[in-house]
Amino acid sequence: MSDAPKQQIPEKVVDLMVDSIFRKNGIKPDELKKNLTDEQKHMLKEMVEDLKDQVDQFKKRNANQNEE
Amino acid sequence: MGVYRRSRDYSDNSKQQFYVDSKERRRSSGNNCGEWCRNGSRNESRFENNFFYNNDATDSQNGDEFAFMEQESAELIWVKESCNIEINTTDTQAGISLQAGLQLAIALVLRITIGDSDQSEAVSQELIQQFDLTQSNRQKIYIYNTKDARVTTTDLDLAVNIQALLQLLLALVIIVDIL
């Protein structure tokens, strides 16, 4: 387990999956954009960046442990 | 969370056995207990009556499914008659709460953007279900009569799942033009 694998799902796969599920439920991405106020956008952006940082830290901690 | 039970064979004190209580095991035990509880199917039907296993209820329960992310991480490390042993284990709690945070965030983004709550629940349920990996991670390490050893354990499943959920969240926020 020492060689930490690249734990990434290809971006295209995720995009395609989201797209197909949206289509199935009759949701148009363009309409989604209209439902957001600027304030909501700002808050969601902060939330996502915060979570991204946390995931990075988590990955770093795991990687450090593997190296030791 | 797995629960370890320990049983000791008194005729031979050095011999110890560990069992882990898991759903599968409890379910299958109905067939194995033979004489002791002859009615194996009764055991089985008890689980059928439980609403998690009730086929009729599956559809109505699905909306909440993302809360049932099944995870099992059990770690058992034994160090016996040894000295200078260093052990590093992953803090799975931090990872699990991070995972829950990501799932919540995905549901939140969808709820705000889609508006219609039934529709957004259907979509978030479907999206998160793709990542609803049933995880089971059991590690047992036994160190005996050893000197100067270093043991490091990791829970790779959790890291993979967290990465996948983050990717899903990022894909969503790019679609709705937040990032």
PDB file of N, CA and C in Angstrom, chain A residues 1 3-5 7-11 14-15 17-22 24-27 29-33 35-37 40-56 58-59 61-62 65-68, chain B residues 86 88-91 94-96 98 101-102 105-106 108-110 112-115 119 122-123 126-127 130-131 139 150 152-156 158-160 162-164 166-179:
ATOM      1  N   MET A   1       0.813  -1.210   0.000  1.00  0.00           N
ATOM      2  CA  MET A   1       0.000   0.000   0.000  1.00  0.00           C
ATOM      3  C   MET A   1       0.850   1.265   0.000  1.00  0.00           C
ATOM      4  N   ASP A   3       2.644   2.562  -2.386  1.00  0.00           N
ATOM      5  CA  ASP A   3       2.504   3.429  -3.553  1.00  0.00           C
ATOM      6  C   ASP A   3       1.077   3.963  -3.625  1.00  0.00           C
ATOM      7  N   ALA A   4       0.904   5.201  -3.165  1.00  0.00           N
ATOM      8  CA  ALA A   4      -0.430   5.800  -3.132  1.00  0.00           C
ATOM      9  C   ALA A   4      -0.944   5.987  -4.544  1.00  0.00           C
ATOM     10  N   PRO A   5      -2.033   5.341  -4.904  1.00  0.00           N
ATOM     11  CA  PRO A   5      -2.528   5.464  -6.264  1.00  0.00           C
ATOM     12  C   PRO A   5      -3.179   6.823  -6.495  1.00  0.00           C
ATOM     13  N   GLN A   7      -6.061   8.715  -6.902  1.00  0.00           N
ATOM     14  CA  GLN A   7      -7.445   8.366  -6.606  1.00  0.00           C
ATOM     15  C   GLN A   7      -8.413   9.324  -7.285  1.00  0.00           C
ATOM     16  N   GLN A   8      -8.304   9.400  -8.587  1.00  0.00           N
ATOM     17  CA  GLN A   8      -9.154  10.333  -9.311  1.00  0.00           C
ATOM     18  C   GLN A   8     -10.053   9.570 -10.262  1.00  0.00           C
ATOM     19  N   ILE A   9     -11.306   9.979 -10.257  1.00  0.00           N
ATOM     20  CA  ILE A   9     -12.194   9.486 -11.299  1.00  0.00           C
ATOM     21  C   ILE A   9     -12.029  10.463 -12.458  1.00  0.00           C
ATOM     22  N   PRO A  10     -11.913   9.972 -13.692  1.00  0.00           N
ATOM     23  CA  PRO A  10     -11.749  10.915 -14.799  1.00  0.00           C
ATOM     24  C   PRO A  10     -12.861  11.967 -14.805  1.00  0.00           C
ATOM     25  N   GLU A  11     -12.467  13.205 -15.055  1.00  0.00           N
ATOM     26  CA  GLU A  11     -13.410  14.321 -14.982  1.00  0.00           C
ATOM     27  C   GLU A  11     -14.603  14.124 -15.919  1.00  0.00           C
ATOM     28  N   VAL A  14     -17.360  11.974 -14.465  1.00  0.00           N
ATOM     29  CA  VAL A  14     -18.221  12.673 -13.513  1.00  0.00           C
ATOM     30  C   VAL A  14     -19.177  13.612 -14.242  1.00  0.00           C
ATOM     31  N   ASP A  15     -18.636  14.364 -15.206  1.00  0.00           N
ATOM     32  CA  ASP A  15     -19.477  15.302 -15.958  1.00  0.00           C
ATOM     33  C   ASP A  15     -20.623  14.592 -16.677  1.00  0.00           C
ATOM     34  N   MET A  17     -21.894  11.718 -15.982  1.00  0.00           N
ATOM     35  CA  MET A  17     -22.840  11.153 -15.025  1.00  0.00           C
ATOM     36  C   MET A  17     -23.826  12.220 -14.548  1.00  0.00           C
ATOM     37  N   VAL A  18     -23.288  13.380 -14.192  1.00  0.00           N
ATOM     38  CA  VAL A  18     -24.139  14.473 -13.732  1.00  0.00           C
ATOM     39  C   VAL A  18     -25.105  14.875 -14.853  1.00  0.00           C
ATOM     40  N   ASP A  19     -24.565  14.986 -16.042  1.00  0.00           N
ATOM     41  CA  ASP A  19     -25.385  15.388 -17.184  1.00  0.00           C
ATOM     42  C   ASP A  19     -26.527  14.402 -17.425  1.00  0.00           C
ATOM     43  N   SER A  20     -26.203  13.108 -17.370  1.00  0.00           N
ATOM     44  CA  SER A  20     -27.240  12.118 -17.658  1.00  0.00           C
ATOM     45  C   SER A  20     -28.315  12.120 -16.573  1.00  0.00           C
ATOM     46  N   ILE A  21     -27.889  12.308 -15.328  1.00  0.00           N
ATOM     47  CA  ILE A  21     -28.886  12.312 -14.248  1.00  0.00           C
ATOM     48  C   ILE A  21     -29.757  13.570 -14.333  1.00  0.00           C
ATOM     49  N   PHE A  22     -29.164  14.694 -14.695  1.00  0.00           N
ATOM     50  CA  PHE A  22     -29.944  15.919 -14.900  1.00  0.00           C
ATOM     51  C   PHE A  22     -30.964  15.722 -16.014  1.00  0.00           C
ATOM     52  N   LYS A  24     -32.233  12.980 -17.137  1.00  0.00           N
ATOM     53  CA  LYS A  24     -33.256  12.012 -16.742  1.00  0.00           C
ATOM     54  C   LYS A  24     -34.347  12.696 -15.917  1.00  0.00           C
ATOM     55  N   ASN A  25     -33.931  13.647 -15.077  1.00  0.00           N
ATOM     56  CA  ASN A  25     -34.900  14.327 -14.217  1.00  0.00           C
ATOM     57  C   ASN A  25     -35.432  15.628 -14.832  1.00  0.00           C
ATOM     58  N   GLY A  26     -35.110  15.827 -16.083  1.00  0.00           N
ATOM     59  CA  GLY A  26     -35.643  16.988 -16.788  1.00  0.00           C
ATOM     60  C   GLY A  26     -35.131  18.318 -16.271  1.00  0.00           C
ATOM     61  N   ILE A  27     -33.844  18.361 -15.910  1.00  0.00           N
ATOM     62  CA  ILE A  27     -33.284  19.606 -15.381  1.00  0.00           C
ATOM     63  C   ILE A  27     -32.330  20.201 -16.399  1.00  0.00           C
ATOM     64  N   PRO A  29     -29.311  22.705 -17.086  1.00  0.00           N
ATOM     65  CA  PRO A  29     -28.274  23.448 -16.346  1.00  0.00           C
ATOM     66  C   PRO A  29     -28.404  24.968 -16.489  1.00  0.00           C
ATOM     67  N   ASP A  30     -28.831  25.414 -17.661  1.00  0.00           N
ATOM     68  CA  ASP A  30     -28.952  26.871 -17.860  1.00  0.00           C
ATOM     69  C   ASP A  30     -29.977  27.492 -16.920  1.00  0.00           C
ATOM     70  N   GLU A  31     -31.028  26.723 -16.650  1.00  0.00           N
ATOM     71  CA  GLU A  31     -32.053  27.243 -15.755  1.00  0.00           C
ATOM     72  C   GLU A  31     -31.572  27.297 -14.312  1.00  0.00           C
ATOM     73  N   LEU A  32     -30.679  26.375 -13.979  1.00  0.00           N
ATOM     74  CA  LEU A  32     -30.168  26.339 -12.604  1.00  0.00           C
ATOM     75  C   LEU A  32     -29.448  27.634 -12.251  1.00  0.00           C
ATOM     76  N   LYS A  33     -28.729  28.159 -13.225  1.00  0.00           N
ATOM     77  CA  LYS A  33     -27.930  29.366 -12.965  1.00  0.00           C
ATOM     78  C   LYS A  33     -28.823  30.539 -12.564  1.00  0.00           C
ATOM     79  N   ASN A  35     -31.488  30.507 -10.828  1.00  0.00           N
ATOM     80  CA  ASN A  35     -32.088  30.402  -9.503  1.00  0.00           C
ATOM     81  C   ASN A  35     -31.198  30.926  -8.378  1.00  0.00           C
ATOM     82  N   LEU A  36     -29.966  31.272  -8.704  1.00  0.00           N
ATOM     83  CA  LEU A  36     -29.027  31.655  -7.645  1.00  0.00           C
ATOM     84  C   LEU A  36     -28.892  33.172  -7.539  1.00  0.00           C
ATOM     85  N   THR A  37     -28.962  33.665  -6.302  1.00  0.00           N
ATOM     86  CA  THR A  37     -28.639  35.073  -6.103  1.00  0.00           C
ATOM     87  C   THR A  37     -27.125  35.185  -5.934  1.00  0.00           C
ATOM     88  N   GLN A  40     -26.013  33.958  -2.554  1.00  0.00           N
ATOM     89  CA  GLN A  40     -25.964  32.492  -2.454  1.00  0.00           C
ATOM     90  C   GLN A  40     -24.739  31.936  -3.171  1.00  0.00           C
ATOM     91  N   LYS A  41     -24.453  32.505  -4.328  1.00  0.00           N
ATOM     92  CA  LYS A  41     -23.272  32.066  -5.070  1.00  0.00           C
ATOM     93  C   LYS A  41     -22.021  32.221  -4.225  1.00  0.00           C
ATOM     94  N   HIS A  42     -21.934  33.394  -3.592  1.00  0.00           N
ATOM     95  CA  HIS A  42     -20.762  33.689  -2.778  1.00  0.00           C
ATOM     96  C   HIS A  42     -20.634  32.693  -1.622  1.00  0.00           C
ATOM     97  N   MET A  43     -21.765  32.433  -0.962  1.00  0.00           N
ATOM     98  CA  MET A  43     -21.735  31.512   0.174  1.00  0.00           C
ATOM     99  C   MET A  43     -21.367  30.098  -0.252  1.00  0.00           C
ATOM    100  N   LEU A  44     -21.959  29.646  -1.350  1.00  0.00           N
ATOM    101  CA  LEU A  44     -21.652  28.302  -1.835  1.00  0.00           C
ATOM    102  C   LEU A  44     -20.196  28.189  -2.267  1.00  0.00           C
ATOM    103  N   LYS A  45     -19.705  29.267  -2.851  1.00  0.00           N
ATOM    104  CA  LYS A  45     -18.308  29.247  -3.288  1.00  0.00           C
ATOM    105  C   LYS A  45     -17.377  29.084  -2.082  1.00  0.00           C
ATOM    106  N   GLU A  46     -17.674  29.847  -1.035  1.00  0.00           N
ATOM    107  CA  GLU A  46     -16.863  29.732   0.183  1.00  0.00           C
ATOM    108  C   GLU A  46     -16.932  28.327   0.755  1.00  0.00           C
ATOM    109  N   MET A  47     -18.135  27.777   0.779  1.00  0.00           N
ATOM    110  CA  MET A  47     -18.315  26.429   1.329  1.00  0.00           C
ATOM    111  C   MET A  47     -17.497  25.406   0.537  1.00  0.00           C
ATOM    112  N   VAL A  48     -17.574  25.494  -0.787  1.00  0.00           N
ATOM    113  CA  VAL A  48     -16.863  24.526  -1.625  1.00  0.00           C
ATOM    114  C   VAL A  48     -15.354  24.665  -1.451  1.00  0.00           C
ATOM    115  N   GLU A  49     -14.876  25.907  -1.387  1.00  0.00           N
ATOM    116  CA  GLU A  49     -13.435  26.089  -1.229  1.00  0.00           C
ATOM    117  C   GLU A  49     -12.952  25.585   0.119  1.00  0.00           C
ATOM    118  N   ASP A  50     -13.776  25.800   1.124  1.00  0.00           N
ATOM    119  CA  ASP A  50     -13.456  25.308   2.450  1.00  0.00           C
ATOM    120  C   ASP A  50     -13.350  23.782   2.464  1.00  0.00           C
ATOM    121  N   LEU A  51     -14.324  23.132   1.837  1.00  0.00           N
ATOM    122  CA  LEU A  51     -14.307  21.664   1.791  1.00  0.00           C
ATOM    123  C   LEU A  51     -13.125  21.150   0.984  1.00  0.00           C
ATOM    124  N   LYS A  52     -12.791  21.895  -0.065  1.00  0.00           N
ATOM    125  CA  LYS A  52     -11.660  21.483  -0.900  1.00  0.00           C
ATOM    126  C   LYS A  52     -10.360  21.518  -0.080  1.00  0.00           C
ATOM    127  N   ASP A  53     -10.225  22.582   0.714  1.00  0.00           N
ATOM    128  CA  ASP A  53      -9.053  22.676   1.583  1.00  0.00           C
ATOM    129  C   ASP A  53      -8.995  21.508   2.549  1.00  0.00           C
ATOM    130  N   GLN A  54     -10.164  21.201   3.119  1.00  0.00           N
ATOM    131  CA  GLN A  54     -10.188  20.102   4.094  1.00  0.00           C
ATOM    132  C   GLN A  54      -9.793  18.777   3.454  1.00  0.00           C
ATOM    133  N   VAL A  55     -10.289  18.550   2.231  1.00  0.00           N
ATOM    134  CA  VAL A  55      -9.930  17.308   1.540  1.00  0.00           C
ATOM    135  C   VAL A  55      -8.429  17.279   1.236  1.00  0.00           C
ATOM    136  N   ASP A  56      -7.893  18.422   0.828  1.00  0.00           N
ATOM    137  CA  ASP A  56      -6.447  18.489   0.559  1.00  0.00           C
ATOM    138  C   ASP A  56      -5.643  18.151   1.799  1.00  0.00           C
ATOM    139  N   PHE A  58      -6.633  16.424   4.341  1.00  0.00           N
ATOM    140  CA  PHE A  58      -6.842  15.011   4.650  1.00  0.00           C
ATOM    141  C   PHE A  58      -5.928  14.137   3.796  1.00  0.00           C
ATOM    142  N   LYS A  59      -5.841  14.472   2.507  1.00  0.00           N
ATOM    143  CA  LYS A  59      -4.994  13.698   1.605  1.00  0.00           C
ATOM    144  C   LYS A  59      -3.523  13.832   1.982  1.00  0.00           C
ATOM    145  N   ARG A  61      -2.319  14.490   4.942  1.00  0.00           N
ATOM    146  CA  ARG A  61      -2.065  13.717   6.171  1.00  0.00           C
ATOM    147  C   ARG A  61      -1.876  12.250   5.845  1.00  0.00           C
ATOM    148  N   ASN A  62      -2.751  11.731   4.979  1.00  0.00           N
ATOM    149  CA  ASN A  62      -2.646  10.324   4.595  1.00  0.00           C
ATOM    150  C   ASN A  62      -1.327  10.041   3.880  1.00  0.00           C
ATOM    151  N   GLN A  65       1.609   9.972   6.213  1.00  0.00           N
ATOM    152  CA  GLN A  65       1.665   8.736   6.979  1.00  0.00           C
ATOM    153  C   GLN A  65       2.246   7.604   6.160  1.00  0.00           C
ATOM    154  N   ASN A  66       1.878   7.606   4.873  1.00  0.00           N
ATOM    155  CA  ASN A  66       2.400   6.539   4.022  1.00  0.00           C
ATOM    156  C   ASN A  66       3.903   6.637   3.823  1.00  0.00           C
ATOM    157  N   GLU A  67       4.378   7.887   3.810  1.00  0.00           N
ATOM    158  CA  GLU A  67       5.816   8.068   3.585  1.00  0.00           C
ATOM    159  C   GLU A  67       6.646   7.650   4.783  1.00  0.00           C
ATOM    160  N   GLU A  68       6.096   7.884   5.958  1.00  0.00           N
ATOM    161  CA  GLU A  68       6.864   7.618   7.174  1.00  0.00           C
ATOM    162  C   GLU A  68       7.339   6.184   7.277  1.00  0.00           C
TER     163      GLU A  68
ATOM    164  N   GLU B  86       6.368   0.990  17.178  1.00  0.00           N
ATOM    165  CA  GLU B  86       5.716   2.256  16.880  1.00  0.00           C
ATOM    166  C   GLU B  86       4.538   2.003  15.938  1.00  0.00           C
ATOM    167  N   ASN B  88       1.273   3.722  13.820  1.00  0.00           N
ATOM    168  CA  ASN B  88       0.528   4.882  13.313  1.00  0.00           C
ATOM    169  C   ASN B  88      -0.742   4.404  12.641  1.00  0.00           C
ATOM    170  N   THR B  89      -1.872   4.904  13.076  1.00  0.00           N
ATOM    171  CA  THR B  89      -3.109   4.536  12.389  1.00  0.00           C
ATOM    172  C   THR B  89      -3.802   5.799  11.890  1.00  0.00           C
ATOM    173  N   THR B  90      -4.626   5.627  10.869  1.00  0.00           N
ATOM    174  CA  THR B  90      -5.346   6.774  10.310  1.00  0.00           C
ATOM    175  C   THR B  90      -6.501   7.146  11.223  1.00  0.00           C
ATOM    176  N   ASP B  91      -6.735   8.420  11.342  1.00  0.00           N
ATOM    177  CA  ASP B  91      -7.880   8.878  12.101  1.00  0.00           C
ATOM    178  C   ASP B  91      -9.104   8.836  11.189  1.00  0.00           C
ATOM    179  N   ALA B  94     -12.099  11.679  11.354  1.00  0.00           N
ATOM    180  CA  ALA B  94     -11.974  12.933  10.602  1.00  0.00           C
ATOM    181  C   ALA B  94     -12.451  12.722   9.170  1.00  0.00           C
ATOM    182  N   GLY B  95     -12.053  11.600   8.589  1.00  0.00           N
ATOM    183  CA  GLY B  95     -12.436  11.303   7.221  1.00  0.00           C
ATOM    184  C   GLY B  95     -13.931  11.109   7.070  1.00  0.00           C
ATOM    185  N   ILE B  96     -14.528  10.438   8.013  1.00  0.00           N
ATOM    186  CA  ILE B  96     -15.966  10.161   7.915  1.00  0.00           C
ATOM    187  C   ILE B  96     -16.767  11.451   8.028  1.00  0.00           C
ATOM    188  N   LEU B  98     -15.731  14.387   7.213  1.00  0.00           N
ATOM    189  CA  LEU B  98     -15.475  15.130   5.977  1.00  0.00           C
ATOM    190  C   LEU B  98     -16.375  14.612   4.855  1.00  0.00           C
ATOM    191  N   GLY B 101     -19.792  15.873   5.350  1.00  0.00           N
ATOM    192  CA  GLY B 101     -19.852  17.281   4.966  1.00  0.00           C
ATOM    193  C   GLY B 101     -19.982  17.448   3.468  1.00  0.00           C
ATOM    194  N   LEU B 102     -19.244  16.641   2.718  1.00  0.00           N
ATOM    195  CA  LEU B 102     -19.303  16.716   1.259  1.00  0.00           C
ATOM    196  C   LEU B 102     -20.678  16.305   0.737  1.00  0.00           C
ATOM    197  N   ALA B 105     -23.061  19.073   1.369  1.00  0.00           N
ATOM    198  CA  ALA B 105     -22.817  20.191   0.461  1.00  0.00           C
ATOM    199  C   ALA B 105     -23.432  19.928  -0.903  1.00  0.00           C
ATOM    200  N   ILE B 106     -23.297  18.682  -1.387  1.00  0.00           N
ATOM    201  CA  ILE B 106     -23.877  18.325  -2.689  1.00  0.00           C
ATOM    202  C   ILE B 106     -25.392  18.483  -2.643  1.00  0.00           C
ATOM    203  N   LEU B 108     -27.062  20.336  -0.693  1.00  0.00           N
ATOM    204  CA  LEU B 108     -27.378  21.760  -0.510  1.00  0.00           C
ATOM    205  C   LEU B 108     -27.319  22.525  -1.830  1.00  0.00           C
ATOM    206  N   VAL B 109     -26.260  22.292  -2.588  1.00  0.00           N
ATOM    207  CA  VAL B 109     -26.118  22.975  -3.879  1.00  0.00           C
ATOM    208  C   VAL B 109     -27.321  22.658  -4.756  1.00  0.00           C
ATOM    209  N   LEU B 110     -27.713  21.378  -4.766  1.00  0.00           N
ATOM    210  CA  LEU B 110     -28.840  20.982  -5.610  1.00  0.00           C
ATOM    211  C   LEU B 110     -30.144  21.587  -5.110  1.00  0.00           C
ATOM    212  N   ILE B 112     -30.642  24.343  -3.445  1.00  0.00           N
ATOM    213  CA  ILE B 112     -30.732  25.776  -3.709  1.00  0.00           C
ATOM    214  C   ILE B 112     -30.941  26.053  -5.194  1.00  0.00           C
ATOM    215  N   THR B 113     -30.220  25.320  -6.030  1.00  0.00           N
ATOM    216  CA  THR B 113     -30.295  25.634  -7.454  1.00  0.00           C
ATOM    217  C   THR B 113     -31.567  25.091  -8.099  1.00  0.00           C
ATOM    218  N   ILE B 114     -31.977  23.893  -7.727  1.00  0.00           N
ATOM    219  CA  ILE B 114     -33.156  23.314  -8.383  1.00  0.00           C
ATOM    220  C   ILE B 114     -34.442  23.916  -7.824  1.00  0.00           C
ATOM    221  N   GLY B 115     -34.429  24.249  -6.555  1.00  0.00           N
ATOM    222  CA  GLY B 115     -35.611  24.886  -5.992  1.00  0.00           C
ATOM    223  C   GLY B 115     -36.694  23.892  -5.611  1.00  0.00           C
ATOM    224  N   GLN B 119     -37.810  17.350  -6.695  1.00  0.00           N
ATOM    225  CA  GLN B 119     -36.898  17.108  -7.806  1.00  0.00           C
ATOM    226  C   GLN B 119     -35.442  17.114  -7.327  1.00  0.00           C
ATOM    227  N   ALA B 122     -34.608  13.963  -5.522  1.00  0.00           N
ATOM    228  CA  ALA B 122     -34.443  12.833  -6.446  1.00  0.00           C
ATOM    229  C   ALA B 122     -33.061  12.868  -7.086  1.00  0.00           C
ATOM    230  N   VAL B 123     -32.644  14.075  -7.487  1.00  0.00           N
ATOM    231  CA  VAL B 123     -31.350  14.190  -8.169  1.00  0.00           C
ATOM    232  C   VAL B 123     -30.197  13.933  -7.194  1.00  0.00           C
ATOM    233  N   GLU B 126     -29.876  10.330  -6.413  1.00  0.00           N
ATOM    234  CA  GLU B 126     -29.341   9.540  -7.509  1.00  0.00           C
ATOM    235  C   GLU B 126     -27.835   9.758  -7.680  1.00  0.00           C
ATOM    236  N   LEU B 127     -27.432  11.016  -7.538  1.00  0.00           N
ATOM    237  CA  LEU B 127     -26.006  11.318  -7.687  1.00  0.00           C
ATOM    238  C   LEU B 127     -25.183  10.663  -6.588  1.00  0.00           C
ATOM    239  N   GLN B 130     -24.475   6.904  -6.609  1.00  0.00           N
ATOM    240  CA  GLN B 130     -23.383   6.396  -7.448  1.00  0.00           C
ATOM    241  C   GLN B 130     -22.110   6.219  -6.633  1.00  0.00           C
ATOM    242  N   PHE B 131     -22.029   6.992  -5.563  1.00  0.00           N
ATOM    243  CA  PHE B 131     -20.826   6.908  -4.737  1.00  0.00           C
ATOM    244  C   PHE B 131     -21.100   6.198  -3.419  1.00  0.00           C
ATOM    245  N   GLN B 139      -8.909  -4.536   9.749  1.00  0.00           N
ATOM    246  CA  GLN B 139      -7.481  -4.823   9.830  1.00  0.00           C
ATOM    247  C   GLN B 139      -7.190  -5.484  11.158  1.00  0.00           C
ATOM    248  N   ARG B 150       7.946  -0.860  13.184  1.00  0.00           N
ATOM    249  CA  ARG B 150       7.068   0.279  12.949  1.00  0.00           C
ATOM    250  C   ARG B 150       5.917  -0.155  12.039  1.00  0.00           C
ATOM    251  N   THR B 152       2.361   1.039  10.082  1.00  0.00           N
ATOM    252  CA  THR B 152       1.499   2.130   9.652  1.00  0.00           C
ATOM    253  C   THR B 152       0.295   1.555   8.924  1.00  0.00           C
ATOM    254  N   THR B 153      -0.895   1.958   9.316  1.00  0.00           N
ATOM    255  CA  THR B 153      -2.083   1.470   8.619  1.00  0.00           C
ATOM    256  C   THR B 153      -2.831   2.648   8.011  1.00  0.00           C
ATOM    257  N   THR B 154      -3.456   2.414   6.872  1.00  0.00           N
ATOM    258  CA  THR B 154      -4.247   3.479   6.250  1.00  0.00           C
ATOM    259  C   THR B 154      -5.594   2.934   5.832  1.00  0.00           C
ATOM    260  N   ASP B 155      -6.558   3.821   5.782  1.00  0.00           N
ATOM    261  CA  ASP B 155      -7.879   3.456   5.308  1.00  0.00           C
ATOM    262  C   ASP B 155      -8.056   4.078   3.929  1.00  0.00           C
ATOM    263  N   LEU B 156      -7.657   3.330   2.919  1.00  0.00           N
ATOM    264  CA  LEU B 156      -7.621   3.882   1.563  1.00  0.00           C
ATOM    265  C   LEU B 156      -9.016   4.079   0.977  1.00  0.00           C
ATOM    266  N   LEU B 158     -11.713   5.109   2.292  1.00  0.00           N
ATOM    267  CA  LEU B 158     -12.291   6.379   2.698  1.00  0.00           C
ATOM    268  C   LEU B 158     -11.717   7.520   1.861  1.00  0.00           C
ATOM    269  N   ALA B 159     -10.408   7.482   1.664  1.00  0.00           N
ATOM    270  CA  ALA B 159      -9.761   8.534   0.889  1.00  0.00           C
ATOM    271  C   ALA B 159     -10.289   8.565  -0.538  1.00  0.00           C
ATOM    272  N   VAL B 160     -10.516   7.394  -1.113  1.00  0.00           N
ATOM    273  CA  VAL B 160     -11.028   7.311  -2.480  1.00  0.00           C
ATOM    274  C   VAL B 160     -12.426   7.911  -2.552  1.00  0.00           C
ATOM    275  N   ILE B 162     -13.846  10.080  -0.535  1.00  0.00           N
ATOM    276  CA  ILE B 162     -13.831  11.519  -0.298  1.00  0.00           C
ATOM    277  C   ILE B 162     -13.423  12.254  -1.571  1.00  0.00           C
ATOM    278  N   GLN B 163     -12.428  11.719  -2.240  1.00  0.00           N
ATOM    279  CA  GLN B 163     -11.970  12.327  -3.487  1.00  0.00           C
ATOM    280  C   GLN B 163     -13.090  12.320  -4.528  1.00  0.00           C
ATOM    281  N   ALA B 164     -13.815  11.214  -4.605  1.00  0.00           N
ATOM    282  CA  ALA B 164     -14.893  11.104  -5.589  1.00  0.00           C
ATOM    283  C   ALA B 164     -16.006  12.109  -5.295  1.00  0.00           C
ATOM    284  N   LEU B 166     -15.743  14.917  -3.673  1.00  0.00           N
ATOM    285  CA  LEU B 166     -15.268  16.275  -3.957  1.00  0.00           C
ATOM    286  C   LEU B 166     -15.351  16.560  -5.453  1.00  0.00           C
ATOM    287  N   GLN B 167     -14.972  15.583  -6.249  1.00  0.00           N
ATOM    288  CA  GLN B 167     -15.046  15.766  -7.704  1.00  0.00           C
ATOM    289  C   GLN B 167     -16.469  16.019  -8.162  1.00  0.00           C
ATOM    290  N   LEU B 168     -17.400  15.277  -7.548  1.00  0.00           N
ATOM    291  CA  LEU B 168     -18.807  15.460  -7.889  1.00  0.00           C
ATOM    292  C   LEU B 168     -19.271  16.866  -7.516  1.00  0.00           C
ATOM    293  N   LEU B 169     -18.875  17.306  -6.324  1.00  0.00           N
ATOM    294  CA  LEU B 169     -19.265  18.646  -5.870  1.00  0.00           C
ATOM    295  C   LEU B 169     -18.699  19.719  -6.804  1.00  0.00           C
ATOM    296  N   LEU B 170     -17.437  19.552  -7.165  1.00  0.00           N
ATOM    297  CA  LEU B 170     -16.799  20.539  -8.046  1.00  0.00           C
ATOM    298  C   LEU B 170     -17.477  20.566  -9.414  1.00  0.00           C
ATOM    299  N   ALA B 171     -17.809  19.375  -9.927  1.00  0.00           N
ATOM    300  CA  ALA B 171     -18.487  19.330 -11.229  1.00  0.00           C
ATOM    301  C   ALA B 171     -19.812  20.077 -11.161  1.00  0.00           C
ATOM    302  N   LEU B 172     -20.530  19.893 -10.044  1.00  0.00           N
ATOM    303  CA  LEU B 172     -21.824  20.561  -9.890  1.00  0.00           C
ATOM    304  C   LEU B 172     -21.678  22.075  -9.843  1.00  0.00           C
ATOM    305  N   VAL B 173     -20.736  22.556  -9.035  1.00  0.00           N
ATOM    306  CA  VAL B 173     -20.636  24.006  -8.903  1.00  0.00           C
ATOM    307  C   VAL B 173     -20.130  24.653 -10.189  1.00  0.00           C
ATOM    308  N   ILE B 174     -19.396  23.889 -10.981  1.00  0.00           N
ATOM    309  CA  ILE B 174     -18.980  24.448 -12.271  1.00  0.00           C
ATOM    310  C   ILE B 174     -20.195  24.543 -13.209  1.00  0.00           C
ATOM    311  N   ILE B 175     -21.045  23.534 -13.155  1.00  0.00           N
ATOM    312  CA  ILE B 175     -22.249  23.563 -14.002  1.00  0.00           C
ATOM    313  C   ILE B 175     -23.128  24.766 -13.661  1.00  0.00           C
ATOM    314  N   VAL B 176     -23.289  25.043 -12.368  1.00  0.00           N
ATOM    315  CA  VAL B 176     -24.170  26.156 -12.003  1.00  0.00           C
ATOM    316  C   VAL B 176     -23.417  27.484 -11.903  1.00  0.00           C
ATOM    317  N   ASP B 177     -22.186  27.489 -12.405  1.00  0.00           N
ATOM    318  CA  ASP B 177     -21.470  28.754 -12.555  1.00  0.00           C
ATOM    319  C   ASP B 177     -21.040  29.410 -11.248  1.00  0.00           C
ATOM    320  N   ILE B 178     -20.800  28.610 -10.219  1.00  0.00           N
ATOM    321  CA  ILE B 178     -20.379  29.219  -8.958  1.00  0.00           C
ATOM    322  C   ILE B 178     -18.863  29.424  -8.965  1.00  0.00           C
ATOM    323  N   LEU B 179     -18.159  28.454  -9.494  1.00  0.00           N
ATOM    324  CA  LEU B 179     -16.697  28.598  -9.516  1.00  0.00           C
ATOM    325  C   LEU B 179     -16.250  29.156 -10.871  1.00  0.00           C
TER     326      LEU B 179
END
